[in-house]
């Protein structure tokens, strides 16, 4: 029975963490899930119902490869959920299963490393409810790949220990499944981890990698063909270091609440996410793992990828960009905070195992916790007058008082976490102490994780979808033509000042303006779109922009001469747009005072348009 206790605990924590999504009727809805994943999954489901396997997507970029876009994870089994559930519920069910898979995968990795059940459970909690995974729930192809990292690592370690054909087959299948699961950036990072772990045995890894490539070739060959001809090819250093983590914002790895409460409508520092947060206690425990080889491996991962996350702000990423093959293919160094978190989770479970075998003084945990409480108390007593002035200069933005309140609260909460965690770790051999440690770990991640769980009642999200469906029907958009949404109306008109954030309002607006790719939900085709890759040849039709948009196409004007030739009959823009003042050509179909739909009489039907352009 003892072998099932850790998994049972993980399930209980999972039920508590996601109770609003499991029984409360809430669903994930925003960000890339709304703009890319939901429309693509619905399109895939409709094609499968019609008995077709979609290699091509006719709804964006005047037609673009569909199966070849590996980010869409067309072969992932969770796509079948969209044949059973409504879209946003299917998305949510998949996300919930993935979180459970992530935590159990980390537990399995710990056991594979011969760590005890409790130590492995610690790593599972830290990884499975980490800030990065919570953030990745808003882009399911990333989450699908990220939760498989511990599974791939565990399968590889098992094979290295046994060198049996059975374990090799298991590794190849798990690693190939990760390739099929979506975002290639995280699959690439996984193989860097495998290479680091196996640096003295790279030949077996190379042979196993060859088998993985063979099994994955069905997806990899079209993906690589598409990638090499996309706007992502040949990216420069400035491009790939987009979204580098500013050193000052690393404070969120210790005091995550001061970045804001994204689900509550505030965001003060770099998008307000808790990306990279793994809890306060694991940070204090991690250094104790240095005494073991596997502990040094995890700590090395954490330190190296933390430096990489800062991108252009340190020379580390620049060196990797020029030396390590593949780094230049991917942007957003902030994503490597996931590997920082994975490293700390691994180091924490190794440290706990070390303490169980050889207890040591951990008074420093209590001291650090007390210091945090004292600082919070002093700031509270000072009434924050002097400190608020300092904070306002640091942030150079509004709401210093709100920022200050969160800072004091965070210092006090983290201080309490440090003290309680220190007490529990000090007696970690006792059953009650183990319960205390797990409780502290989970409470920490729960409190801050909920600030980034961006879900809403399903009925609210469905109402946006239905409202847009009714409006689209009233426009009578003909299937013979395409539409174009003016990028000038992309920004949410009711955007609030810095320091506040309205994710529901932003998302509802994307529905309202029929943001490219969302039109797929209603069977209407766009001349542009939003995707992980864009054919470079399509962008060249509109000219060479100053900087390529890797997820879209840059069209210089809403009256570009190529648009009617590509079948663009409907233009969604602001009312009374002077560019559409030629009433002999443009006819106003609808206007609600905020957005307007115009009809271009010069547009050529799609079938004829393709022949004209060619």
Tab-separated table of N, CA and C in Angstrom, residues 37 61 124 207 426 469 563:
chain	number	residue	atom	x	y	z
A	37	UNK	N	-4.581	27.694	-30.757
A	37	UNK	CA	-4.830	26.284	-30.468
A	37	UNK	C	-6.290	25.871	-30.598
A	61	UNK	N	-3.443	32.912	-43.970
A	61	UNK	CA	-2.343	33.177	-44.910
A	61	UNK	C	-2.690	32.740	-46.336
A	124	UNK	N	8.172	15.982	-7.099
A	124	UNK	CA	6.944	15.945	-7.893
A	124	UNK	C	6.049	17.139	-7.591
A	207	UNK	N	23.074	7.126	-31.016
A	207	UNK	CA	22.395	5.986	-31.655
A	207	UNK	C	20.912	5.968	-31.298
A	426	UNK	N	13.900	20.232	9.696
A	426	UNK	CA	14.756	19.880	10.825
A	426	UNK	C	14.379	18.564	11.475
A	469	UNK	N	-20.375	34.594	-33.479
A	469	UNK	CA	-20.961	33.742	-34.514
A	469	UNK	C	-22.205	34.399	-35.101
A	563	UNK	N	-4.427	42.730	-51.933
A	563	UNK	CA	-5.524	42.185	-51.135
A	563	UNK	C	-6.735	41.777	-51.976
